[in-house]
Coordinates of N, CA and C in Angstrom, one line a residue:
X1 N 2.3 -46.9 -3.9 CA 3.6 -47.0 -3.3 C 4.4 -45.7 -3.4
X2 N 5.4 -45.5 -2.5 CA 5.8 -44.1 -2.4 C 6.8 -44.2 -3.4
X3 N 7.1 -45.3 -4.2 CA 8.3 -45.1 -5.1 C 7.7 -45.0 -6.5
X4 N 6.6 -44.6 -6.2 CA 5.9 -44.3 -7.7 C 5.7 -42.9 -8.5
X5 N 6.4 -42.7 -9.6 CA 6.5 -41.0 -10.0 C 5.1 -40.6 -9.9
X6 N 4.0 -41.0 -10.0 CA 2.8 -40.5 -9.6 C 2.4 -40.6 -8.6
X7 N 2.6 -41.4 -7.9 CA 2.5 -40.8 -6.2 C 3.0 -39.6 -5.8
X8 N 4.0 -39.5 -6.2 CA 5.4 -38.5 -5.6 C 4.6 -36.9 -6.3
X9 N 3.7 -36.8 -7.7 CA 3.6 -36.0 -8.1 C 2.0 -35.6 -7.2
X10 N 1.5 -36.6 -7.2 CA 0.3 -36.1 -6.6 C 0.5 -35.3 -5.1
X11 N 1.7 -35.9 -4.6 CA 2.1 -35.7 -2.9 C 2.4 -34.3 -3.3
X12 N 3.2 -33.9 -4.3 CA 3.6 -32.5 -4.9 C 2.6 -31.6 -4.7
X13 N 1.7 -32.1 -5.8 CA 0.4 -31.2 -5.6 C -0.5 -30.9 -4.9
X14 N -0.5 -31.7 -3.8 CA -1.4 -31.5 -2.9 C -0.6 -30.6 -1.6
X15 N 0.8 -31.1 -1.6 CA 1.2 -30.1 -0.3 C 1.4 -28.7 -0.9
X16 N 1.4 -28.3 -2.2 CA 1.8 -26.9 -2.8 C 0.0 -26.5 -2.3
X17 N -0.7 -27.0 -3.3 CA -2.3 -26.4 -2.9 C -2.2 -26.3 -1.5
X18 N -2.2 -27.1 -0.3 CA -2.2 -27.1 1.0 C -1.5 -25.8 0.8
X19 N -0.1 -25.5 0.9 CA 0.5 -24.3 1.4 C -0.2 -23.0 0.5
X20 N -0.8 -22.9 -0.6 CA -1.5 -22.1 -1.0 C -2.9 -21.5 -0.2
X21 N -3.6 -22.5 -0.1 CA -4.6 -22.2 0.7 C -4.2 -21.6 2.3
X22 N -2.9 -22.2 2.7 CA -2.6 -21.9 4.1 C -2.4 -20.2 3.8
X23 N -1.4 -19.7 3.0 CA -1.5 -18.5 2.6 C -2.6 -18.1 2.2
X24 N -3.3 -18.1 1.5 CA -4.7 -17.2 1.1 C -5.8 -17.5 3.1
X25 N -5.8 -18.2 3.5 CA -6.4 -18.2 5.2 C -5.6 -17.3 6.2
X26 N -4.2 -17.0 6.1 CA -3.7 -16.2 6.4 C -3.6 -14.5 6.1
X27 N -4.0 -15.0 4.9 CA -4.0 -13.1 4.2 C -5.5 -12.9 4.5
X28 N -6.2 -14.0 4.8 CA -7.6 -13.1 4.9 C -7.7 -12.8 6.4
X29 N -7.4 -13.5 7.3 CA -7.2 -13.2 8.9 C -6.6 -12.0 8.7
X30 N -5.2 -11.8 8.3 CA -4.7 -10.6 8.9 C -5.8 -9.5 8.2
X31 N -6.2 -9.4 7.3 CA -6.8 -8.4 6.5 C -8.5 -8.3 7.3
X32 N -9.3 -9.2 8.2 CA -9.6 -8.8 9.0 C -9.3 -8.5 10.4
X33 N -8.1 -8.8 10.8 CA -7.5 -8.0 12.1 C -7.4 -6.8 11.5
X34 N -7.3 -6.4 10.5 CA -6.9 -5.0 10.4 C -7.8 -4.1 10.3
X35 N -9.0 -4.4 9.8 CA -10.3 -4.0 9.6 C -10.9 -4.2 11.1
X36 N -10.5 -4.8 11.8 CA -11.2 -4.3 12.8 C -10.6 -3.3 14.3
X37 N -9.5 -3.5 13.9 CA -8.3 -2.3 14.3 C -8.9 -1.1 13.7
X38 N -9.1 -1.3 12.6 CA -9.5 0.2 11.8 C -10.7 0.9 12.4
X39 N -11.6 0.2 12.2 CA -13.4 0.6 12.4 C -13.3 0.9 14.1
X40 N -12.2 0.0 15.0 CA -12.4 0.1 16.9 C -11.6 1.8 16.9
X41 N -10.6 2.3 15.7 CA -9.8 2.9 16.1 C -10.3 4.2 16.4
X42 N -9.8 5.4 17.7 CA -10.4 6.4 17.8 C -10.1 7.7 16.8
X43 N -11.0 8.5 16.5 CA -10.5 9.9 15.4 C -10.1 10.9 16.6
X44 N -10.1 11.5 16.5 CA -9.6 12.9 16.7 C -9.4 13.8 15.8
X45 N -9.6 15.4 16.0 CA -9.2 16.4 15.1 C -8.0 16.3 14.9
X46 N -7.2 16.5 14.1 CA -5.8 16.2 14.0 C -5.4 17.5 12.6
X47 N -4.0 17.9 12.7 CA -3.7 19.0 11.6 C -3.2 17.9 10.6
X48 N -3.9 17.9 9.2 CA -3.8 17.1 7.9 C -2.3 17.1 7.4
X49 N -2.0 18.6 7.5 CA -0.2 18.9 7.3 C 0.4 18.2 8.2
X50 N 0.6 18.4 9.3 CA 1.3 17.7 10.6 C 1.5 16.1 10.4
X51 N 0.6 15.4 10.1 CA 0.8 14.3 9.3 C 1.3 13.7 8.4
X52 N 1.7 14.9 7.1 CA 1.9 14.4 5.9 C 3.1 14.6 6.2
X53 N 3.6 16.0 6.7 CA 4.8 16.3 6.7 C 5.6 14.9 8.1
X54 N 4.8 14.2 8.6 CA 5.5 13.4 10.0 C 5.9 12.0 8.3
X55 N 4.3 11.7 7.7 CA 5.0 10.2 6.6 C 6.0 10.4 5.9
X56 N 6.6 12.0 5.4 CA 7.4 12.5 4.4 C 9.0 12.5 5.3
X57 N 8.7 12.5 6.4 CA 10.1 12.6 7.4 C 10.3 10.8 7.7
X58 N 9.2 10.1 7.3 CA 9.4 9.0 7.9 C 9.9 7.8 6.3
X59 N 9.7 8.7 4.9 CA 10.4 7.8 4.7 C 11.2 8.4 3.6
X60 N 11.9 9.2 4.4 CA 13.2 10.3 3.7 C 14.5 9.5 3.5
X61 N 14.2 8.7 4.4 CA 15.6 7.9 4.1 C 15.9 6.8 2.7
X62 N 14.2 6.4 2.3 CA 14.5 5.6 1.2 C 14.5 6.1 0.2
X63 N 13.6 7.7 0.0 CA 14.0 8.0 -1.0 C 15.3 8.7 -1.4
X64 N 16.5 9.0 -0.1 CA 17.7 9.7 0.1 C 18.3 8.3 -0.9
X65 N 18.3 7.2 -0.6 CA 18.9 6.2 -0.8 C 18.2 6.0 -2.3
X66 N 17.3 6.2 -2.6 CA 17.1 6.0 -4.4 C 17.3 7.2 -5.2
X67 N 17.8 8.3 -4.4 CA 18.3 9.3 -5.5 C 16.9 10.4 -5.4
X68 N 16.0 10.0 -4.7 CA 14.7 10.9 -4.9 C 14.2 11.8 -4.0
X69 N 13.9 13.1 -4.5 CA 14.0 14.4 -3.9 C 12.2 14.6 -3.5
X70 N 11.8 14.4 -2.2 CA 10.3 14.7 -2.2 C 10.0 16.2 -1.7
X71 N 9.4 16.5 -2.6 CA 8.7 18.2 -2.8 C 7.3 18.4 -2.2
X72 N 7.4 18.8 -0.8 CA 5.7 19.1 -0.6 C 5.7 20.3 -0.1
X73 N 4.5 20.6 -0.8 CA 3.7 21.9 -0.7 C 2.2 21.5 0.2
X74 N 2.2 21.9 1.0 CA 1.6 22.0 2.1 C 0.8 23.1 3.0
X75 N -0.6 22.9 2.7 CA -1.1 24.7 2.9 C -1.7 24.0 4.5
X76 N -1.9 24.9 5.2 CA -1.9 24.5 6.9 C -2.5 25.8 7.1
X77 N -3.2 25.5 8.4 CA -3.1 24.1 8.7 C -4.5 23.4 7.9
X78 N -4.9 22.6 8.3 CA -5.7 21.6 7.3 C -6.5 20.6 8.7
X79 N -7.4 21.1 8.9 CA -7.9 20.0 10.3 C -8.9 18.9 9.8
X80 N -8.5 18.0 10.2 CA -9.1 16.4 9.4 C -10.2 16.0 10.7
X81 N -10.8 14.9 10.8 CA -11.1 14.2 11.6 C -10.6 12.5 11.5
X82 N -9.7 12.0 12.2 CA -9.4 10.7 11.6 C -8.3 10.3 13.1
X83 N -7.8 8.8 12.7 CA -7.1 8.3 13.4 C -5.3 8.7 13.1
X84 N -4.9 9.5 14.0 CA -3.3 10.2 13.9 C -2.5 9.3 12.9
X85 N -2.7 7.8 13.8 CA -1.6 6.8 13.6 C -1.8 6.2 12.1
X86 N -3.1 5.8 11.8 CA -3.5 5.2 10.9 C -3.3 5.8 9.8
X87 N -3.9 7.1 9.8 CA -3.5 8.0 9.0 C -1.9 8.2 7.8
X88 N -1.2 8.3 8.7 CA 0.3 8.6 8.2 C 0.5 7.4 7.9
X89 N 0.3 6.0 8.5 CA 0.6 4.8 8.0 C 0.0 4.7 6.6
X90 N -1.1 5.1 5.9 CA -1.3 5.5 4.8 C -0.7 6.0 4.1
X91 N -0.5 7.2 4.7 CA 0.2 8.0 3.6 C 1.7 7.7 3.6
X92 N 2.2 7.2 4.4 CA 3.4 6.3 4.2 C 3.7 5.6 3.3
X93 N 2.4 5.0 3.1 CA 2.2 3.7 2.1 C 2.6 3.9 0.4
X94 N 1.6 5.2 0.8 CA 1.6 5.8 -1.1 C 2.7 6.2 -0.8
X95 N 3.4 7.3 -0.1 CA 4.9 8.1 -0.5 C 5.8 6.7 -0.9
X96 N 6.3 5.5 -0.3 CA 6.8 4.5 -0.7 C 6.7 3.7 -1.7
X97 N 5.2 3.9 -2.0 CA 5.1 3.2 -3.4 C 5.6 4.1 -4.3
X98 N 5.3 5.4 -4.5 CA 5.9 6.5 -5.5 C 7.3 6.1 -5.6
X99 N 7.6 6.3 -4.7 CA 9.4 6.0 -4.5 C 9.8 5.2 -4.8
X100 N 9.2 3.3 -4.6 CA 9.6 2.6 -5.4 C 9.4 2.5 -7.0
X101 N 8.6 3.1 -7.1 CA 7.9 3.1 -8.6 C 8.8 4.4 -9.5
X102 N 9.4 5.1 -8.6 CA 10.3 6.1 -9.1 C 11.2 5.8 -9.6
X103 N 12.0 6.2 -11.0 CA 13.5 6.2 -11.7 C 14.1 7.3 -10.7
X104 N 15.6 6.9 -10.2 CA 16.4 7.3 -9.4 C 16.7 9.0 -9.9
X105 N 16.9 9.3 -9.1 CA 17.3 10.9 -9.2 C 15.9 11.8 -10.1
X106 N 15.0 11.2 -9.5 CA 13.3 12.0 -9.7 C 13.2 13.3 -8.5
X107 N 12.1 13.8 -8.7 CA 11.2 14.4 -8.2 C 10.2 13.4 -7.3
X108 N 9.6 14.2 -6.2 CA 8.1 13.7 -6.1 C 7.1 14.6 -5.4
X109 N 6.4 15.0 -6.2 CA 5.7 16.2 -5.5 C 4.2 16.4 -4.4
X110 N 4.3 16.1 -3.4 CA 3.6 16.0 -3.1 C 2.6 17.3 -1.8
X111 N 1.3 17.6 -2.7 CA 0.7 19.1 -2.7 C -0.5 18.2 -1.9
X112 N -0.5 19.1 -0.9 CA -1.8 19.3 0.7 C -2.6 20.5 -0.4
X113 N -3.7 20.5 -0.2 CA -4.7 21.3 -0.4 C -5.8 21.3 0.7
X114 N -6.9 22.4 0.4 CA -8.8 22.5 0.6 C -8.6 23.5 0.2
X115 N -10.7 22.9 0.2 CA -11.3 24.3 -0.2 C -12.0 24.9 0.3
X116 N -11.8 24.3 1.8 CA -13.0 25.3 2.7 C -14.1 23.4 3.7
X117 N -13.7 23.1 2.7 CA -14.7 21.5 3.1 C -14.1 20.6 2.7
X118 N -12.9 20.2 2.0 CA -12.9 19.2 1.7 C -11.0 19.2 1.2
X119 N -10.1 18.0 2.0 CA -8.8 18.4 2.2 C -8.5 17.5 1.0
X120 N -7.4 18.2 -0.1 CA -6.9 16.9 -1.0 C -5.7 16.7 -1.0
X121 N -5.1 15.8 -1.2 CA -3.2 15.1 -1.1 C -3.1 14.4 -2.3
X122 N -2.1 14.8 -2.9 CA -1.8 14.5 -4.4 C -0.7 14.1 -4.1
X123 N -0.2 13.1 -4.6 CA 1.3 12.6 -4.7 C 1.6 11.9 -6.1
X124 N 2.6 12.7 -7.1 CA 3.4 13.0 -8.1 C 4.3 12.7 -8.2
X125 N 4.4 11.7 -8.9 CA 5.6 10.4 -9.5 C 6.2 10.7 -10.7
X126 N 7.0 10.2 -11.1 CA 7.4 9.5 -12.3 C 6.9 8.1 -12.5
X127 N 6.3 7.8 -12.2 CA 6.0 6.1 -12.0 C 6.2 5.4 -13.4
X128 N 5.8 3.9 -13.1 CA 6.0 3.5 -14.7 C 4.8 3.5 -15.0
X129 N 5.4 3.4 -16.3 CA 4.7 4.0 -17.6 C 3.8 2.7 -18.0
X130 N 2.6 2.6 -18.6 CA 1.7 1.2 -19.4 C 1.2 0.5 -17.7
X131 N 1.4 1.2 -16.7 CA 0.3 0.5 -15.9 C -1.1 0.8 -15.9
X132 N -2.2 0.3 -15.2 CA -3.2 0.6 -15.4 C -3.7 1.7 -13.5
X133 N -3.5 2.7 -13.6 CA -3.4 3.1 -12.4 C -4.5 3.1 -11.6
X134 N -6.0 2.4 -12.0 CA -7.0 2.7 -11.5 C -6.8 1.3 -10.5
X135 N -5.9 0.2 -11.5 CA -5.8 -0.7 -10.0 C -5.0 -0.3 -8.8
X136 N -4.4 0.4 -9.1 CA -3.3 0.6 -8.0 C -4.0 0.4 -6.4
X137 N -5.3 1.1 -6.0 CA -5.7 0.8 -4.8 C -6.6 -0.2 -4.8
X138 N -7.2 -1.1 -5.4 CA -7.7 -2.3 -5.7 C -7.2 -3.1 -4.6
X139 N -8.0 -3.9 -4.2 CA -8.0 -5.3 -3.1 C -7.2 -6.1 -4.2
X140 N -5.8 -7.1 -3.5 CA -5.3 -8.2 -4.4 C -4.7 -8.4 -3.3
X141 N -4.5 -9.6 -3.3 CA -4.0 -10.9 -2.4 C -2.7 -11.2 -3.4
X142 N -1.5 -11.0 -3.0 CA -0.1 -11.1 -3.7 C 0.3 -12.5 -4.4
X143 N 1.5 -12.5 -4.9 CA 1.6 -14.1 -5.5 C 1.4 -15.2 -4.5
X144 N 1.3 -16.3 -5.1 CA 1.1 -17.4 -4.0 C 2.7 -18.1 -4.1
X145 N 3.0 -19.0 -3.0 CA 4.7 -19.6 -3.3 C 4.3 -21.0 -4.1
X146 N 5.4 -20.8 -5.2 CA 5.4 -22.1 -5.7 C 4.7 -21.2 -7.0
X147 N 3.7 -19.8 -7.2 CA 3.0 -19.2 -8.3 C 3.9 -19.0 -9.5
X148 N 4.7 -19.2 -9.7 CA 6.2 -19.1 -11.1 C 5.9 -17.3 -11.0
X149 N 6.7 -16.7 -11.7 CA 7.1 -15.6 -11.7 C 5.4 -14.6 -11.9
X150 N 5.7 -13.5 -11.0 CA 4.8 -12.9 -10.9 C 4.8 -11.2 -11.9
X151 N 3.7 -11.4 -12.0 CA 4.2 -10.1 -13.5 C 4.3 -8.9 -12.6
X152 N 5.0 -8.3 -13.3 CA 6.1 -6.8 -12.5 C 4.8 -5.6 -12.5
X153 N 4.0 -5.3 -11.0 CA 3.4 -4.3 -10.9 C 3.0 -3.6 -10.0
X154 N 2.9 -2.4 -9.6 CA 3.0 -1.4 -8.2 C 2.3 -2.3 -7.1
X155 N 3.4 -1.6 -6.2 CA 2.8 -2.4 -4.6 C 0.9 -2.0 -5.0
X156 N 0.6 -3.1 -4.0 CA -1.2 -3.2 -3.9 C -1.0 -2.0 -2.9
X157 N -2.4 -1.3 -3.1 CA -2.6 -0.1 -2.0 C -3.8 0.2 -1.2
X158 N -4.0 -1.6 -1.5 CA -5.7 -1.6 -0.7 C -6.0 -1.6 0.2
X159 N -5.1 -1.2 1.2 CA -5.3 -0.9 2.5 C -5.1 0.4 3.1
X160 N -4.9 1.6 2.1 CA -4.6 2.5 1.8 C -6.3 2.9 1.7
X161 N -6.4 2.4 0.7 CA -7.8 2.9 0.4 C -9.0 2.8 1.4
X162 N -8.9 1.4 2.1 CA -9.6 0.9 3.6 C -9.4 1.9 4.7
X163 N -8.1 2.5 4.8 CA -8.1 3.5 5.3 C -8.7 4.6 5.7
X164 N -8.3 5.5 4.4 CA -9.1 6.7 4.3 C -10.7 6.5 3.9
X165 N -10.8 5.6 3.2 CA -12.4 5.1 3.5 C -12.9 5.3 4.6
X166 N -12.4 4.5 4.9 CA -13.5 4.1 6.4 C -13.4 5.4 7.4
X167 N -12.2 6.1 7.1 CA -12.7 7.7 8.0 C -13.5 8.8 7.4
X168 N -13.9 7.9 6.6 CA -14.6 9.0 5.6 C -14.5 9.7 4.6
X169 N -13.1 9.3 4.2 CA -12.0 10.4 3.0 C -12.7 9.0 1.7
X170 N -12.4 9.5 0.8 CA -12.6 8.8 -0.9 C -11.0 8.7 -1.5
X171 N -10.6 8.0 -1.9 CA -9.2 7.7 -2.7 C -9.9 7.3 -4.4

């Protein structure tokens, strides 16, 4: 009967699992739309600088707004093979995470390199401190609703990594 505290509890638990699962079926669709956006998408030669410097203009405003000054050093030009758009959406990704992960009125330094074969992009935080940084670009599917408090740790950057992967690049 519906007026039974264990009815009522089971009804609980099973529409929370339902909307769990509906989320985890959702996060994996989109996460193959995106992978296949990625792998269809076209490269082009493209200048490595021209990009970093377009993610660093694109998200000046948040770090203007957290007090954070981003510093790049930039040797050019730097010619990649990769997708323009996808690209900077990357590097967008990490400059943002830095920034959120940053104590207000920081630095962030962020240095374009090569060496003839092979282009590197370093980006220099303050970040916090006692993380384990090797997960940072790790695959993780976020809290679930209804998951009680979720423990405090940098945005996921696994799509970041899918990125420059699949053009070839290593993160």
């Amino acid at each position: 009967p519906i007026s039974e505290p264990r009815t009522q509890r089971a009804v609980e638990v099973i529409e929370r699992s339902v909307d769990r699962l509906f989320y985890l079926v959702n996060a994996a669709q989109r996460h193959g739309r995106s992978v296949a956006a990625l792998i269809a998408a076209p490269r082009q030669r493209v200048d490595f600088a021209d990009i970093v410097q377009a993610a660093i203009a694109g998200v000046s405003d948040e770090a203007t707004e957290s007090g954070i000054s981003i510093r790049p050093r930039l040797h050019r030009p730097i010619g990649v093979l990769a997708n323009a758009e996808a690209l900077e959406i990357a590097i967008c990704e990490v400059l943002l995470s830095a920034v959120s992960s940053s104590p207000e009125r920081s630095d962030i330094v962020v240095t374009l390199s090569n060496d003839g074969t092979t282009a590197s992009l370093v980006v220099e935080d303050r970040g916090q401190d006692g993380q384990d940084e090797t997960l940072l670009f790790d695959q993780e599917i976020g809290p679930t609703p209804g998951a009680g408090d979720a423990v405090a740790r940098w945005p996921g950057l696994s799509s970041v990594r899918r990125t420059i992967e699949s053009s070839g690049g290593c993160v």
